[in-house]
PDB file of C-alpha atoms in Angstrom:
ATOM      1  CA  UNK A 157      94.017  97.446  68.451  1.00 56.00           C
ATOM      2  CA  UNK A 158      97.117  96.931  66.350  1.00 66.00           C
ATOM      3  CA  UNK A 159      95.445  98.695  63.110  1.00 89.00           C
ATOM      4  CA  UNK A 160      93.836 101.638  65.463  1.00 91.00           C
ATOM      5  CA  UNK A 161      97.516 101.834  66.391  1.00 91.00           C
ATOM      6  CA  UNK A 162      98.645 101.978  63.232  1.00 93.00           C
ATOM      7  CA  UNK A 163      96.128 104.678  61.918  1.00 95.00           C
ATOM      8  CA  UNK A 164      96.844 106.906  65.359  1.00 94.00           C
ATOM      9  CA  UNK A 165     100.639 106.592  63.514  1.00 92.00           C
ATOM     10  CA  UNK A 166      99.361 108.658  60.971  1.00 92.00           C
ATOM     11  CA  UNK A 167      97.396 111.380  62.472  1.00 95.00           C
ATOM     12  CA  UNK A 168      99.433 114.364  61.867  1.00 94.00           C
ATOM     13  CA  UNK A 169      99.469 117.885  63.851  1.00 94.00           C
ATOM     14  CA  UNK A 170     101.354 120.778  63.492  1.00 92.00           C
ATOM     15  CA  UNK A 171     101.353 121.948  67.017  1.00 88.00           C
ATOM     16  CA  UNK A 172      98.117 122.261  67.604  1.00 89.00           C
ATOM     17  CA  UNK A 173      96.243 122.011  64.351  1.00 90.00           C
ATOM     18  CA  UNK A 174      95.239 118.843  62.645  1.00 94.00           C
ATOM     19  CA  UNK A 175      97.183 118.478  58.916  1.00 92.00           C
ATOM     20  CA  UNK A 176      96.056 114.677  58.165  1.00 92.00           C
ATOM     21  CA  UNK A 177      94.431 111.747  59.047  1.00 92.00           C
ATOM     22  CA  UNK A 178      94.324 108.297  57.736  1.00 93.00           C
ATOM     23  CA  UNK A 179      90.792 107.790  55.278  1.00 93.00           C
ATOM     24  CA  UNK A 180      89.748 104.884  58.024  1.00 94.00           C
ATOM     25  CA  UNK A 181      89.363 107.749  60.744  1.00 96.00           C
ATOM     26  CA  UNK A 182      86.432 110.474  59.868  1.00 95.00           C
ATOM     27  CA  UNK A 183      86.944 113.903  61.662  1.00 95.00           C
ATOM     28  CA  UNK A 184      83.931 114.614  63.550  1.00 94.00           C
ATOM     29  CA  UNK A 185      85.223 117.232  66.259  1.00 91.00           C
ATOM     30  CA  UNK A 186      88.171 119.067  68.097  1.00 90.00           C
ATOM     31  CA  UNK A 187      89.014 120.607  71.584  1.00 88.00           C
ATOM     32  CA  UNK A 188      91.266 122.082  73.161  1.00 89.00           C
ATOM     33  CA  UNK A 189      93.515 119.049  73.584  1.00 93.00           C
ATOM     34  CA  UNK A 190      92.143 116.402  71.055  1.00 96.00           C
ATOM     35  CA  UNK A 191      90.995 115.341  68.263  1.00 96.00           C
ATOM     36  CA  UNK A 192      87.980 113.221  67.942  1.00 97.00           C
ATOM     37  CA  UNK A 193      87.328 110.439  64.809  1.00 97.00           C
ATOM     38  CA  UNK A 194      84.901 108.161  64.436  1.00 97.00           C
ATOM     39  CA  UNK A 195      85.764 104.696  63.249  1.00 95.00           C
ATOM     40  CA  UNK A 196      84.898 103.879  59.995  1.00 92.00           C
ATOM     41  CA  UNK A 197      82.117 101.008  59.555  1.00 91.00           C
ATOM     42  CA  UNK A 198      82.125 100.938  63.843  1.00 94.00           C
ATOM     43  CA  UNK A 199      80.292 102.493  66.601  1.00 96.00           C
ATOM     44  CA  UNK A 200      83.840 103.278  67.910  1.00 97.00           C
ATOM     45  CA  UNK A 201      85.453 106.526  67.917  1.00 97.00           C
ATOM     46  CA  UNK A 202      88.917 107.550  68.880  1.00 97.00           C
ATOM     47  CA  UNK A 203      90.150 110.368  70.845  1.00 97.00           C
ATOM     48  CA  UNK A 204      93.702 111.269  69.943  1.00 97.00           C
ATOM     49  CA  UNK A 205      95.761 113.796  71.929  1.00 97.00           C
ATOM     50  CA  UNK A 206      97.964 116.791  70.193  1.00 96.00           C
ATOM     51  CA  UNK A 207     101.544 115.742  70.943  1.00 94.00           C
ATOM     52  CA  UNK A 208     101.853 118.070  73.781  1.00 94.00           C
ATOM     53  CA  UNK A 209      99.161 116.502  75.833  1.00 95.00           C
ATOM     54  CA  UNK A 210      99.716 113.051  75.314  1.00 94.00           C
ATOM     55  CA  UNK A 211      99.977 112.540  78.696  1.00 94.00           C
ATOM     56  CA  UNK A 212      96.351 113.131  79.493  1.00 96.00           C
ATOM     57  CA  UNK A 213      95.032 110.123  77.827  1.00 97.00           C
ATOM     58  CA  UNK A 214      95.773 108.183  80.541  1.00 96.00           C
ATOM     59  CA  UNK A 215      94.172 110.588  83.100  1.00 96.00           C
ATOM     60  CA  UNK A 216      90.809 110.781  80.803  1.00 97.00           C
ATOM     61  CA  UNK A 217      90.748 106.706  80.739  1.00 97.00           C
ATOM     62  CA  UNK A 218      91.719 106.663  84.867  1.00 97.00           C
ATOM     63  CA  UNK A 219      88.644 108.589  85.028  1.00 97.00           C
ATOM     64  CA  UNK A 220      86.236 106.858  82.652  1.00 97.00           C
ATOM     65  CA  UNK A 221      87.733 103.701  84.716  1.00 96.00           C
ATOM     66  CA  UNK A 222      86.484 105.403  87.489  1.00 96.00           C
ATOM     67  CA  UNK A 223      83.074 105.701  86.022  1.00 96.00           C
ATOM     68  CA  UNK A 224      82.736 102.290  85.615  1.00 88.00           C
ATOM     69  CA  UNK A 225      80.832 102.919  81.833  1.00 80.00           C
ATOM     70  CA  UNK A 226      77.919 104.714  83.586  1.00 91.00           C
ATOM     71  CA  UNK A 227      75.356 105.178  80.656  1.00 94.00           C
ATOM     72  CA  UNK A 228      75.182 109.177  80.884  1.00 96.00           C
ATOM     73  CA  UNK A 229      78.970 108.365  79.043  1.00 97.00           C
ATOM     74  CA  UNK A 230      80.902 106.933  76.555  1.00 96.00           C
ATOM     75  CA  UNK A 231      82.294 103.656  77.254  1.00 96.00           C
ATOM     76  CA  UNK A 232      86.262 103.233  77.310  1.00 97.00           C
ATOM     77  CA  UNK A 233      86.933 100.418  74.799  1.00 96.00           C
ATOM     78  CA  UNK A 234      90.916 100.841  74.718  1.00 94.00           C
ATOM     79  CA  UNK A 235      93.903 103.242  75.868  1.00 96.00           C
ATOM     80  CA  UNK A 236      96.728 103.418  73.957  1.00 95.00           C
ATOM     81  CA  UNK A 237      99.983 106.302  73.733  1.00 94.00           C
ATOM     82  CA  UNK A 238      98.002 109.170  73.266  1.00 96.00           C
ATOM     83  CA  UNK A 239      94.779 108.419  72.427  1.00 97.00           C
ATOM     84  CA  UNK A 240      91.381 106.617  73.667  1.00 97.00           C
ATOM     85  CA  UNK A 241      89.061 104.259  72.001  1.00 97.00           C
ATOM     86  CA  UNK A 242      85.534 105.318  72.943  1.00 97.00           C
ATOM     87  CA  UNK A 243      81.769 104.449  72.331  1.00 96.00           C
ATOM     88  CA  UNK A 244      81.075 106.546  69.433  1.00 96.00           C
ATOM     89  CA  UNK A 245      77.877 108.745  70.417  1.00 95.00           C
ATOM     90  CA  UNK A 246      75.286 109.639  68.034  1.00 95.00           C
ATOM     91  CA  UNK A 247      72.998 112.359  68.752  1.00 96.00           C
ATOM     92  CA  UNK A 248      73.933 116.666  68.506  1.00 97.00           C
ATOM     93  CA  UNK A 249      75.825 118.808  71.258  1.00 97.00           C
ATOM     94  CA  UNK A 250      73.803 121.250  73.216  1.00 98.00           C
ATOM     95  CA  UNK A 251      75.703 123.847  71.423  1.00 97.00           C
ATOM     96  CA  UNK A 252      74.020 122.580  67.828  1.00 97.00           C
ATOM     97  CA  UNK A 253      70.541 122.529  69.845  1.00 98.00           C
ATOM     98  CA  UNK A 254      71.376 126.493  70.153  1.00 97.00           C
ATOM     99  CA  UNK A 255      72.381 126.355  66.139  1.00 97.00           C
ATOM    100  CA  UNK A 256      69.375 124.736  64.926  1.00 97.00           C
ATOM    101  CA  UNK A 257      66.984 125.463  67.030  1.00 97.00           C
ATOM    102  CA  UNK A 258      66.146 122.500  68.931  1.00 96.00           C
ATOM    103  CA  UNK A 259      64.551 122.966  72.323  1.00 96.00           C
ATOM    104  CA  UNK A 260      66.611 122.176  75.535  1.00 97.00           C
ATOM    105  CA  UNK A 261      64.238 120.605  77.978  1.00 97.00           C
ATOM    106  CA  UNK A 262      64.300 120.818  81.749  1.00 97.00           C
ATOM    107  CA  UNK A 263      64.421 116.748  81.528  1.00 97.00           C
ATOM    108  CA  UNK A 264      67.818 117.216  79.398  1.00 97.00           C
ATOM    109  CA  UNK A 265      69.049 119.896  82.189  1.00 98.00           C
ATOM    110  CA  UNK A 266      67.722 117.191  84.967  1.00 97.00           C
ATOM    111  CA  UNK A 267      69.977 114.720  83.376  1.00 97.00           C
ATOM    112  CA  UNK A 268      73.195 116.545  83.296  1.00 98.00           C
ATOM    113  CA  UNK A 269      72.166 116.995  86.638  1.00 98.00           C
ATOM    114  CA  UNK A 270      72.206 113.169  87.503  1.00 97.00           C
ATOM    115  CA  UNK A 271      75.065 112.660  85.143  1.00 97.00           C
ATOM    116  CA  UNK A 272      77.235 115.087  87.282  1.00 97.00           C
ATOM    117  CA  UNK A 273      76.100 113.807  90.503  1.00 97.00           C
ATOM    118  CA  UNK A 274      77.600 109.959  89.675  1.00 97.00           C
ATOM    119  CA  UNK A 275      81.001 111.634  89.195  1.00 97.00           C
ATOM    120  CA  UNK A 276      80.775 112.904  92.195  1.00 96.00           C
ATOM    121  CA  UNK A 277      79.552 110.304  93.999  1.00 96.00           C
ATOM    122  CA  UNK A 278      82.771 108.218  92.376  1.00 96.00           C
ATOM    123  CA  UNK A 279      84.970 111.053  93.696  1.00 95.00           C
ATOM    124  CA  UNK A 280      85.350 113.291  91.005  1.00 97.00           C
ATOM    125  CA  UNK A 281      85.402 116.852  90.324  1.00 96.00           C
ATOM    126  CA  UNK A 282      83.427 117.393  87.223  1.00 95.00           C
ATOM    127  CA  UNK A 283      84.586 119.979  85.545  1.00 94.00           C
ATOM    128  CA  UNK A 284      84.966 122.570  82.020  1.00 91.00           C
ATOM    129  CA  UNK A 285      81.158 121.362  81.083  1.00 95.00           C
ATOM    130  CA  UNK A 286      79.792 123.531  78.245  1.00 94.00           C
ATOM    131  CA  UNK A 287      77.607 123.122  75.305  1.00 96.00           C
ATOM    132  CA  UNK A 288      79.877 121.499  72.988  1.00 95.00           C
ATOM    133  CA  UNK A 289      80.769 118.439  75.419  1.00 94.00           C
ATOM    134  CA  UNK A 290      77.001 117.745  76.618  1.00 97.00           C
ATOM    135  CA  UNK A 291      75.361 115.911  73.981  1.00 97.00           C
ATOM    136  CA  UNK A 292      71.734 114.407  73.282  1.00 97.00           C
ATOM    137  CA  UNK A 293      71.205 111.136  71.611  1.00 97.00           C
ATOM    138  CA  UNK A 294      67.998 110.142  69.234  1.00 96.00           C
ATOM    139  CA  UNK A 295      66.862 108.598  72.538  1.00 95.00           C
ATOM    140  CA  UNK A 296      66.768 111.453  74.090  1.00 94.00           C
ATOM    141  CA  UNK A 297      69.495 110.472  76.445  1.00 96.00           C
ATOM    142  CA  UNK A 298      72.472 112.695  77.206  1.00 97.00           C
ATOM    143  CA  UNK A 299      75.599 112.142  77.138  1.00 97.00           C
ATOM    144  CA  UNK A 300      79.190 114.094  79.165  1.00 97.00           C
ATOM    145  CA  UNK A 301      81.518 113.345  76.295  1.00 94.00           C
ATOM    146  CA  UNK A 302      84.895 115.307  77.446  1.00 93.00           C
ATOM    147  CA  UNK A 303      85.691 113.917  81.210  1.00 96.00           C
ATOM    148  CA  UNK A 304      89.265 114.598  80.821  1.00 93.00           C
ATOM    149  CA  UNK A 305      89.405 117.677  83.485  1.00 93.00           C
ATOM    150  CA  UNK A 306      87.337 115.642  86.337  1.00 96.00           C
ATOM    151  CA  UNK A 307      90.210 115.455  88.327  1.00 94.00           C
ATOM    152  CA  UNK A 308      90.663 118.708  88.914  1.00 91.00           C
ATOM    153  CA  UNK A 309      90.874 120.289  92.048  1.00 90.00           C
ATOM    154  CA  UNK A 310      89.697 124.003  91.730  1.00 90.00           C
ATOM    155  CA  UNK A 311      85.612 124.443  91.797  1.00 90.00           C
ATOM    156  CA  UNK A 312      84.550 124.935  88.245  1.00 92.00           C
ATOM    157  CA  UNK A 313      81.018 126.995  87.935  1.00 94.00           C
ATOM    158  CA  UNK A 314      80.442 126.789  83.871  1.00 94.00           C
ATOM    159  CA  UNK A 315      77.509 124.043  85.157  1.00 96.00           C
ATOM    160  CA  UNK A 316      76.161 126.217  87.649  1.00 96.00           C
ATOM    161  CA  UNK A 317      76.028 129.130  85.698  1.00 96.00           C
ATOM    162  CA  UNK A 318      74.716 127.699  82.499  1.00 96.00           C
ATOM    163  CA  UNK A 319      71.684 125.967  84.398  1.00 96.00           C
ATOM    164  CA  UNK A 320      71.163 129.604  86.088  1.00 95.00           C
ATOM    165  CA  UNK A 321      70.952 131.564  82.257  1.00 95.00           C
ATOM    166  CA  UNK A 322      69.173 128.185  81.344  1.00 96.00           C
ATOM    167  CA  UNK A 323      66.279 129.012  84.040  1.00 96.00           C
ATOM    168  CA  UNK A 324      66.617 132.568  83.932  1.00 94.00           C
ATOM    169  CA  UNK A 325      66.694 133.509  80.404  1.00 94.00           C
ATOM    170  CA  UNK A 326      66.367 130.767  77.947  1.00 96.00           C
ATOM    171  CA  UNK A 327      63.199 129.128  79.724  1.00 94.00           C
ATOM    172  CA  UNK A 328      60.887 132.155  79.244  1.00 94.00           C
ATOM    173  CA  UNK A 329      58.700 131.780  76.843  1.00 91.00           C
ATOM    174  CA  UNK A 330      59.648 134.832  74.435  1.00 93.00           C
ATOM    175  CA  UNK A 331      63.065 133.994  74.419  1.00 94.00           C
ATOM    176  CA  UNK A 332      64.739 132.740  71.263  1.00 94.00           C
ATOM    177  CA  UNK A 333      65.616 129.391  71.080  1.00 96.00           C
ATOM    178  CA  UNK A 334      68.207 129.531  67.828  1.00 96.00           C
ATOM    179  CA  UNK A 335      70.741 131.667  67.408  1.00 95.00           C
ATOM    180  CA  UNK A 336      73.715 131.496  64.745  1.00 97.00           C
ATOM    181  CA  UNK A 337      76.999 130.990  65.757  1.00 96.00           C
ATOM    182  CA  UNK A 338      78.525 134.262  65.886  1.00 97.00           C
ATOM    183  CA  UNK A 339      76.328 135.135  68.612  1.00 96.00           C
ATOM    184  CA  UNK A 340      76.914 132.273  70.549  1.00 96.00           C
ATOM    185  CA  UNK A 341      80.626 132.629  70.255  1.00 96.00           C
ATOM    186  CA  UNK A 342      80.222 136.623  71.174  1.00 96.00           C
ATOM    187  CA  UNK A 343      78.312 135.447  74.385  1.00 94.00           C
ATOM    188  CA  UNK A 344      80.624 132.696  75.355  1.00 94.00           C
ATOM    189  CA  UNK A 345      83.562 135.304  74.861  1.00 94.00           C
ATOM    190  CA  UNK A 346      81.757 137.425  76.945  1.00 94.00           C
ATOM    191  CA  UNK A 347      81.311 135.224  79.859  1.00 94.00           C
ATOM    192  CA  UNK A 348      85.103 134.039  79.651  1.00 91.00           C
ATOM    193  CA  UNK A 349      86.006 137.332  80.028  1.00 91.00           C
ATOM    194  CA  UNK A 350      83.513 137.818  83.229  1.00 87.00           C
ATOM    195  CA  UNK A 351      81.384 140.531  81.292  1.00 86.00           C
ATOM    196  CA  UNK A 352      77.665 138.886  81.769  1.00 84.00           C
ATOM    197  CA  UNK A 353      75.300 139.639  84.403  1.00 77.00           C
ATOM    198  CA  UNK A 354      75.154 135.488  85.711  1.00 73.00           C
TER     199      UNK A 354
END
């Protein structure tokens, strides 16, 4: 934990934006309020928080706490000041599904489903679920990897109204199942800004 310490020491961010990392962290992804490494030689990745939101490391772990290391996600290994140690998932985001191609099956959708309805059942609020934080392992398991906004109070429909396009337009059998990112990024803008028919 000491040396994971000691490599979060020298992640550096201006604001925002991610300037450098130590060589024993590999970038694999960033959101809104993190940035995600995996490990090197481990099946551990860590989650550390821009400077500004530091404070919701300990929220995310209270809630993966809360989850008790369900399998539909990652488990918490460690918290520390501003960043998580988590089970480092294999497998591609829904989002990449869209990018290459790769069908989305009604047995994925069922389990996103399930993996919703154990949050709730622990109390939570699941919440901001979209393509990039859903994931599906070789398995064929999948996997909530962003939990951080569970605890939020407000009803959050992105779920809801991705399974509804999900049955609606992407499960007929003429509709395209790849599309390149632009598009994807024009819809998604779209639907922030409340401008598709869902």
């Amino acid at each position: 934990m000491e040396t994971i310490k000691e490599w979060v020491t020298h992640v550096d961010f201006n604001g925002d934006r991610l300037v450098n990392g130590p060589k024993q962290l590999e970038w694999i992804g960033q959101g809104r309020s993190a940035v995600v490494f995996r490990i090197e030689g481990t099946n551990h990745a860590v989650k550390v928080f821009y400077p500004r939101f530091k404070g919701l490391a300990k929220k995310e772990a209270d809630v993966y706490r809360m989850l008790s290391n369900h399998d539909f996600f990652p488990q918490l290994i460690k918290e520390g000041d501003g960043f998580l140690v988590l089970e480092f998932v294999e497998g591609i985001t829904f989002y990449d599904c869209l990018v290459q191609g790769i069908k989305i099956t009604p047995e994925m959708v069922k389990q996103v489903d399930k993996a919703l309805e154990f949050a709730k059942s622990r109390g939570l609020n699941p919440s901001d679920i979209h393509l990039k934080n859903m994931m599906i392992t070789p398995e064929n398991e999948v996997k909530i990897i962003d939990v951080v906004r569970f605890t939020q109070e407000k009803e959050c429909t992105h779920w809801p109204d991705l399974k509804k396009a999900y049955y609606t337009y992407y499960q007929k059998r003429y509709f395209p199942k790849k599309y390149p990112k632009i598009v994807i990024e024009f819809i998604i803008k779209l639907y922030r800004k409340h401008l598709l028919p869902i």
